XYZ file of C-alpha atoms in Angstrom:
525
model
C 0.000 0.000 0.000
C 1.095 3.566 -0.689
C 2.799 5.410 2.139
C 3.071 9.157 1.653
C 5.912 11.376 2.821
C 4.603 14.923 2.751
C 7.066 17.693 1.918
C 5.802 20.735 3.819
C 7.104 24.229 3.089
C 5.757 26.759 5.576
C 6.696 30.107 7.084
C 4.073 31.131 9.645
C 1.460 30.054 12.191
C 3.379 27.356 14.114
C 0.224 26.130 15.873
C -1.387 25.432 12.483
C 1.769 23.651 11.281
C 1.701 21.428 14.360
C -1.973 20.618 13.822
C -1.392 19.921 10.125
C 1.543 17.605 10.844
C -0.443 15.670 13.459
C -3.428 15.274 11.123
C -1.320 14.027 8.211
C 0.675 11.562 10.300
C -2.210 10.228 12.403
C -2.918 7.396 9.952
C 0.669 6.297 9.361
C 1.888 8.745 6.741
C 4.923 10.908 7.439
C 6.082 14.471 6.866
C 9.296 16.463 6.381
C 9.024 20.113 7.353
C 10.985 23.116 6.153
C 10.099 26.159 8.241
C 11.356 29.366 6.610
C 14.432 30.823 8.311
C 12.819 34.259 7.973
C 10.347 33.217 10.665
C 11.252 33.709 14.337
C 13.442 31.045 15.926
C 10.954 30.732 18.789
C 8.246 29.626 16.339
C 10.523 26.950 14.892
C 11.511 25.757 18.346
C 7.832 25.477 19.270
C 7.161 23.251 16.257
C 10.172 21.012 16.937
C 9.350 20.575 20.618
C 5.659 19.859 19.959
C 6.459 17.197 17.351
C 9.619 15.783 18.930
C 7.914 12.563 20.063
C 6.307 11.881 16.673
C 8.431 9.319 14.758
C 6.655 10.195 11.515
C 7.939 13.771 11.536
C 11.350 14.973 10.412
C 12.821 18.332 9.511
C 14.776 19.643 6.534
C 18.514 19.037 6.751
C 19.036 22.773 6.668
C 16.807 25.801 7.255
C 17.146 28.699 4.774
C 15.486 32.033 4.050
C 12.995 31.737 1.192
C 11.708 34.357 -1.218
C 9.033 34.256 -3.901
C 10.448 33.581 -7.357
C 13.859 32.618 -5.978
C 15.895 29.429 -6.178
C 15.639 29.292 -2.389
C 12.158 27.733 -2.665
C 13.546 24.853 -4.716
C 16.568 24.479 -2.424
C 14.324 24.358 0.644
C 12.260 21.668 -1.061
C 15.395 19.644 -1.839
C 16.546 19.897 1.791
C 13.166 18.602 2.968
C 13.139 15.844 0.331
C 16.625 14.690 1.350
C 15.522 14.493 4.969
C 12.378 12.547 4.043
C 14.254 10.036 1.871
C 16.683 9.379 4.721
C 14.142 9.274 7.545
C 11.321 7.337 5.850
C 12.729 4.412 3.840
C 9.251 2.864 3.467
C 7.676 5.962 1.906
C 6.463 5.200 -1.626
C 5.276 8.686 -2.634
C 6.430 12.213 -1.854
C 3.676 14.837 -1.873
C 4.475 18.566 -1.915
C 2.201 20.713 0.288
C 2.213 24.137 1.909
C 0.915 25.335 5.237
C -2.280 26.416 3.472
C -3.005 22.926 2.049
C -5.383 20.399 3.571
C -6.615 16.972 2.496
C -10.059 16.884 0.874
C -10.260 13.093 0.808
C -9.584 10.413 3.413
C -6.162 8.824 3.750
C -7.716 5.504 2.721
C -9.021 7.030 -0.482
C -5.679 8.754 -1.168
C -3.720 5.517 -0.678
C -6.100 3.567 -2.927
C -5.869 6.322 -5.538
C -2.066 6.215 -5.605
C -2.034 2.408 -5.670
C -4.277 2.278 -8.747
C -1.612 3.612 -11.100
C 2.176 3.521 -10.918
C 2.960 7.046 -12.091
C 4.069 10.535 -11.113
C 1.566 13.388 -10.853
C 3.067 16.683 -11.929
C 2.076 19.451 -14.299
C 4.767 19.625 -16.995
C 3.986 21.567 -20.163
C 6.494 22.662 -22.765
C 7.905 25.972 -21.556
C 8.109 27.617 -24.971
C 5.190 26.016 -26.838
C 2.473 26.018 -24.185
C 0.451 29.034 -23.053
C 0.943 28.263 -19.343
C 2.579 31.702 -18.951
C -0.081 34.196 -20.010
C 1.644 37.524 -19.306
C 5.028 38.906 -18.321
C 8.462 37.362 -18.744
C 8.691 34.073 -20.617
C 12.005 33.293 -22.322
C 13.496 36.044 -20.132
C 13.051 33.738 -17.145
C 15.688 31.415 -18.590
C 18.041 33.224 -20.958
C 18.975 35.949 -18.443
C 20.467 35.430 -14.999
C 18.379 36.544 -12.032
C 20.276 37.142 -8.800
C 17.820 39.499 -7.054
C 14.301 39.107 -5.685
C 11.771 40.969 -7.826
C 9.520 41.732 -4.854
C 12.060 42.827 -2.261
C 14.807 44.160 -4.550
C 12.797 45.503 -7.436
C 15.291 48.162 -8.580
C 18.216 45.737 -8.573
C 16.132 43.047 -10.250
C 15.189 45.265 -13.211
C 18.578 47.008 -13.372
C 20.197 43.587 -13.739
C 17.674 42.499 -16.349
C 17.931 45.617 -18.511
C 21.734 45.620 -18.310
C 21.911 42.051 -19.555
C 19.381 42.774 -22.255
C 21.192 45.912 -23.429
C 24.539 44.135 -23.803
C 23.092 40.874 -25.091
C 24.295 38.867 -22.117
C 22.093 35.860 -22.755
C 22.833 32.196 -22.123
C 21.757 28.888 -23.601
C 19.486 26.359 -21.955
C 21.421 23.110 -21.265
C 21.343 21.356 -24.625
C 19.978 18.030 -23.416
C 17.051 19.525 -21.473
C 13.560 20.358 -22.664
C 12.413 22.943 -20.162
C 8.915 22.268 -18.829
C 6.619 24.355 -16.665
C 3.689 23.739 -14.338
C 2.322 23.918 -10.815
C 4.785 23.352 -7.967
C 2.318 21.075 -6.149
C 3.349 17.587 -7.245
C 3.231 13.981 -6.041
C 6.227 11.866 -7.109
C 7.167 8.231 -6.562
C 10.195 7.277 -4.504
C 12.304 6.148 -7.455
C 11.593 9.432 -9.211
C 12.695 11.425 -6.176
C 15.851 9.337 -5.846
C 16.612 9.837 -9.552
C 16.221 13.602 -9.126
C 18.567 13.668 -6.125
C 21.170 11.629 -8.030
C 20.830 14.024 -10.969
C 21.355 17.094 -8.778
C 24.617 15.599 -7.480
C 25.890 14.685 -10.954
C 24.816 17.643 -13.091
C 26.350 20.765 -11.568
C 25.838 22.629 -14.876
C 22.081 22.170 -14.665
C 22.043 23.214 -11.030
C 24.008 26.387 -11.866
C 21.519 27.149 -14.622
C 18.404 26.804 -12.485
C 19.897 28.683 -9.522
C 19.678 31.915 -11.535
C 16.418 31.335 -13.388
C 13.334 33.239 -12.320
C 10.528 31.355 -10.528
C 12.358 27.993 -10.766
C 9.795 26.232 -8.553
C 7.579 26.191 -11.668
C 10.285 24.656 -13.896
C 12.924 22.683 -11.948
C 11.076 19.533 -10.878
C 8.787 19.746 -13.914
C 11.808 19.644 -16.259
C 13.764 16.984 -14.407
C 10.831 14.592 -14.102
C 10.245 14.750 -17.863
C 13.977 14.340 -18.467
C 14.369 11.303 -16.223
C 11.018 9.492 -16.383
C 9.231 8.015 -19.463
C 6.154 9.989 -20.499
C 3.905 6.954 -20.074
C 4.679 7.061 -16.336
C 3.704 10.727 -15.919
C 0.211 12.128 -15.529
C 0.323 15.821 -16.357
C -1.875 17.132 -13.571
C -1.658 18.190 -9.971
C -3.527 16.314 -7.264
C -3.965 19.588 -5.373
C -7.105 21.550 -6.220
C -6.350 25.247 -6.547
C -7.773 28.166 -8.480
C -6.624 31.676 -9.303
C -8.526 34.939 -9.598
C -8.401 37.262 -12.605
C -5.567 39.056 -10.819
C -3.373 35.953 -10.509
C -4.006 35.495 -6.784
C -4.943 32.077 -5.337
C -8.592 31.629 -4.386
C -9.107 31.098 -0.644
C -11.574 28.525 0.699
C -13.767 29.010 3.768
C -16.078 27.003 6.025
C -18.943 26.849 3.529
C -16.768 25.270 0.805
C -16.648 21.827 2.441
C -19.044 20.064 0.046
C -17.560 21.759 -3.000
C -14.025 20.681 -2.065
C -15.013 17.065 -1.471
C -16.508 16.911 -4.963
C -13.275 17.873 -6.764
C -11.053 15.320 -8.476
C -8.090 15.959 -6.185
C -6.612 14.747 -2.909
C -5.702 18.139 -1.387
C -6.836 21.749 -1.762
C -5.005 25.048 -1.544
C -5.499 27.417 -0.025
C -7.564 27.109 3.138
C -8.248 30.298 5.088
C -6.560 30.557 8.475
C -9.944 31.667 9.858
C -11.778 28.587 8.515
C -11.501 26.719 11.824
C -14.585 24.593 11.216
C -13.440 23.613 7.717
C -9.988 22.645 9.007
C -11.485 20.530 11.774
C -13.890 18.742 9.421
C -11.173 18.054 6.842
C -8.844 16.782 9.561
C -11.486 14.319 10.746
C -12.154 13.329 7.161
C -8.514 12.453 6.469
C -8.406 10.174 9.513
C -11.661 8.446 8.543
C -12.055 5.364 6.371
C -14.463 7.024 3.966
C -14.141 6.012 0.306
C -17.550 6.908 -1.196
C -16.665 10.326 -2.639
C -18.865 11.557 -5.478
C -16.701 13.478 -7.944
C -18.511 16.319 -9.704
C -15.409 18.426 -10.434
C -17.382 21.586 -11.204
C -15.314 23.875 -8.959
C -13.427 25.863 -11.592
C -16.438 26.322 -13.891
C -18.588 27.360 -10.945
C -16.004 29.882 -9.742
C -15.662 31.372 -13.239
C -19.436 31.665 -13.552
C -20.060 33.232 -10.144
C -17.173 35.703 -10.274
C -17.919 36.643 -13.872
C -21.298 38.185 -13.066
C -21.128 41.951 -13.446
C -17.864 41.817 -15.381
C -19.358 41.431 -18.831
C -17.505 43.874 -21.031
C -18.417 45.359 -24.367
C -16.341 46.492 -27.292
C -15.893 50.234 -27.227
C -16.167 50.519 -31.003
C -16.840 48.260 -33.986
C -13.912 46.999 -36.010
C -13.035 49.154 -38.979
C -14.277 46.653 -41.552
C -17.666 46.567 -39.808
C -18.052 50.268 -39.102
C -19.624 51.071 -42.462
C -21.081 47.655 -43.181
C -24.785 46.839 -43.069
C -26.891 43.802 -43.638
C -28.831 45.792 -46.233
C -31.533 48.408 -45.854
C -34.170 46.226 -47.514
C -33.471 43.129 -45.472
C -35.271 41.836 -42.372
C -33.398 39.959 -39.641
C -35.748 38.163 -37.250
C -34.155 37.122 -33.936
C -35.662 34.593 -31.537
C -34.035 35.081 -28.118
C -34.616 32.288 -25.613
C -32.686 30.747 -22.725
C -34.298 27.364 -23.275
C -32.790 26.415 -26.593
C -35.126 23.461 -27.157
C -38.156 25.782 -26.985
C -36.745 28.132 -29.618
C -35.795 25.177 -31.825
C -39.329 23.763 -31.633
C -40.745 27.141 -32.604
C -38.301 27.389 -35.526
C -39.333 23.933 -36.713
C -42.953 25.013 -36.668
C -42.129 28.273 -38.505
C -40.323 26.302 -41.224
C -43.420 24.117 -41.575
C -45.865 27.024 -41.879
C -43.748 29.558 -43.798
C -40.920 29.659 -46.328
C -38.670 31.979 -44.285
C -35.106 30.574 -43.983
C -34.233 29.867 -40.361
C -31.010 28.900 -38.573
C -30.773 27.773 -34.976
C -28.175 28.926 -32.423
C -25.396 29.657 -34.923
C -23.515 31.914 -32.474
C -23.886 29.493 -29.553
C -23.502 25.970 -30.920
C -20.593 24.750 -33.017
C -22.761 21.925 -34.323
C -25.441 24.187 -35.835
C -26.063 23.099 -39.414
C -24.573 25.774 -41.666
C -23.909 26.061 -45.405
C -20.298 26.191 -46.558
C -19.438 29.891 -46.774
C -15.726 29.580 -47.435
C -14.646 28.936 -43.853
C -16.167 31.979 -42.143
C -18.721 29.619 -40.582
C -16.108 27.115 -39.375
C -15.911 28.102 -35.697
C -17.940 30.074 -33.183
C -15.043 32.507 -32.855
C -15.054 33.293 -36.578
C -18.842 33.574 -36.731
C -18.888 36.047 -33.870
C -15.923 38.124 -35.025
C -17.329 38.475 -38.560
C -20.982 38.492 -37.598
C -22.261 41.036 -40.117
C -20.260 39.601 -42.993
C -21.601 36.157 -42.072
C -25.193 37.362 -42.021
C -24.844 39.096 -45.412
C -23.473 35.865 -46.883
C -26.395 33.898 -45.407
C -28.929 36.299 -46.917
C -27.180 35.870 -50.258
C -26.942 32.083 -49.898
C -30.676 31.682 -49.276
C -31.559 34.305 -51.886
C -33.949 35.914 -49.423
C -34.377 39.307 -47.822
C -35.791 37.668 -44.660
C -33.894 35.421 -42.269
C -34.570 34.029 -38.789
C -31.853 33.162 -36.271
C -31.841 32.080 -32.629
C -29.717 33.694 -29.908
C -29.232 32.980 -26.235
C -30.503 35.781 -24.024
C -26.936 36.209 -22.764
C -25.824 37.490 -26.201
C -26.637 41.122 -25.453
C -23.665 42.325 -27.529
C -24.987 40.558 -30.631
C -28.488 41.882 -30.037
C -27.183 45.428 -29.712
C -25.097 45.058 -32.850
C -27.863 43.650 -35.030
C -30.591 45.932 -33.681
C -28.427 48.989 -34.454
C -28.061 47.956 -38.091
C -29.750 49.843 -40.929
C -31.730 46.745 -41.816
C -35.064 46.002 -40.180
C -34.509 43.868 -37.092
C -37.314 42.359 -35.063
C -36.725 40.591 -31.751
C -38.986 37.911 -30.290
C -38.059 37.128 -26.705
C -39.509 33.878 -25.367
C -40.105 34.012 -21.634
C -40.072 30.535 -20.058
C -40.694 29.302 -16.543
C -37.418 28.265 -14.880
C -38.125 25.317 -12.575
C -35.514 23.934 -10.215
C -35.379 20.740 -12.281
C -34.601 22.673 -15.457
C -31.958 24.826 -13.750
C -30.248 21.733 -12.344
C -30.156 20.202 -15.809
C -28.872 23.466 -17.261
C -26.104 23.647 -14.639
C -25.001 20.118 -15.536
C -25.091 20.790 -19.276
C -22.838 23.834 -19.018
C -20.448 22.263 -16.514
C -21.422 24.215 -13.399
C -22.496 21.009 -11.683
C -21.974 17.299 -12.153
C -24.161 14.257 -11.684
C -22.687 13.830 -8.210
C -22.976 17.443 -7.027
C -24.511 17.447 -3.575
C -28.019 18.836 -2.948
C -26.415 21.477 -0.713
C -24.146 22.591 -3.543
C -27.072 22.761 -5.961
C -29.073 24.680 -3.395
C -26.377 27.371 -3.325
C -26.090 27.446 -7.117
C -29.764 27.631 -8.165
C -30.485 31.141 -6.799
C -27.441 32.499 -8.630
C -28.502 30.819 -11.881
C -32.079 32.069 -11.601
C -30.901 35.588 -10.819
C -28.507 35.478 -13.757
C -31.276 34.521 -16.190
C -33.531 37.281 -14.853
C -30.639 39.714 -15.174
C -30.252 38.810 -18.855
C -33.932 39.443 -19.487
C -33.770 42.747 -17.625
C -30.818 43.873 -19.746
C -32.809 43.159 -22.907
C -35.728 45.217 -21.617
C -33.503 48.068 -20.496
C -31.891 48.212 -23.939
C -35.313 49.265 -25.340
C -34.752 47.583 -28.666
C -37.206 48.642 -31.379
C -39.609 45.945 -32.553
C -39.180 43.970 -29.327
C -41.961 41.397 -28.869
C -42.530 38.733 -26.225
C -43.913 35.213 -26.203
C -44.818 33.990 -22.708
C -45.162 30.432 -21.463
C -47.850 31.529 -19.003
C -49.943 33.147 -21.749
C -52.585 31.356 -23.822
C -52.097 30.688 -27.564
C -54.624 33.428 -28.261
C -52.546 35.873 -26.232
C -49.265 34.845 -27.903
C -50.545 34.842 -31.483
C -50.463 38.664 -32.036
C -46.758 38.797 -31.134
C -46.022 36.023 -33.643
C -48.130 37.705 -36.333
C -46.225 40.977 -35.914
C -42.840 39.273 -35.653
C -43.238 37.188 -38.803
C -45.659 39.444 -40.684
C -47.998 36.492 -41.232
C -51.813 36.157 -41.158
C -53.582 35.677 -37.848
C -54.506 32.049 -38.535
C -50.853 31.160 -39.256
C -49.759 32.943 -36.092
C -52.413 31.069 -34.098
C -51.201 27.744 -35.505
C -47.634 28.619 -34.493
C -48.760 29.595 -30.990
C -50.450 26.199 -30.680
C -47.271 24.284 -31.581
C -47.564 20.983 -29.654
C -45.362 20.667 -26.578
C -43.730 24.011 -27.326
C -42.736 24.745 -23.728
C -42.295 21.174 -22.471
C -38.861 20.469 -20.924
């Protein structure tokens, strides 16, 4: 069975470190601790004395001062790894954690998980080809030497960088290495760790190189594992669940995130708030339990993106130059059916096609799979359709040889509605207002990845109000825009009440509109 040696890097809150070490070792696992030398000696002494009688705890062979982005973080890790390898000869896996990490599964589950596959878990993407680095320095991390801390010695850091850049003082990456990048939170097998330690003793050139790279904790282990271990024995993922905000800061978890954390496909989570006492206690009890029946929904990242994205919906400040003077055509009519329940709009479109000869296309700006004619590639992807929306619509009018065309849009597409309704052509908008039951919202959340089949009822209970409010917000934005020729079809209205809106929208006789309003099962989910 797997036996984990945790590699803990920490720098504060000695009481929490003691509690964390006791929780992780209570079921037979072990831990090697590096406590930052920047922290007070009294704090370190407190940790050592409190854990002195625990045979499953050891300490890094040397204590050093660590700084963000520096080699010192990697060196501290190596000191702790060396101590763990020496102290725990029966450890099969070495798991990197911080003082803000806690288990979100039981030890039994974690051991079974690691036993199922003989591999290393570490993010390791090609440094130059991947988009793991979104902004800031990229190649500059490697080809220039970085001796100073960017946060504490900013002037020296950038003086050194610009001096090297001005005089072309670059260096080559060691020729036999493919530099990789990824999260520093890894879980590696014993033979992998031993191979890395042997490599560090043999390859002084590589060690010199990484000592002056910037943020080496994201590249050192990631590169060496790929260099030393066959790809088939590496799973490119971290077993620690973590998320980042739009500003690049880690998301913090609190007491009410317990159910969400348990549903993620990970063994640990980072980072747990120091104030989340109840969450820490519950997760500590969980790790010591024998529970194995975890239901993995894995919706955490999608849910966070959805909830934090409300109110941040931006708009283009001006149309692109090739669209500024374009128009769909003064004599043309674009008819837009806006509905959150796509199946309702599609049923109505099917009925319209049956009763009229107006060309109609379903959610062409929302679904890749929407059936589209070949228009030379402009229709190939949702990105292209949206970027070249007016050009696409003109080509569709031409393709069908008609001056009238119906399309469907999601009510969230306010930017498209504003664009089309501001055109010189005649645009009419039919908004379909549907009842949003809890059952439908749950299904919608699962379809868009905000929830999984195993999401707990408590998690769904927290999500549904946000979803319902979001849908109402979309409808309110459409009303507030005061689009001309805006009509509504309501699920709660009778066919007789809905028929006039359809007659005006399609410019069809009353009997045709009545037949459309009586479309069988129109609003059925």
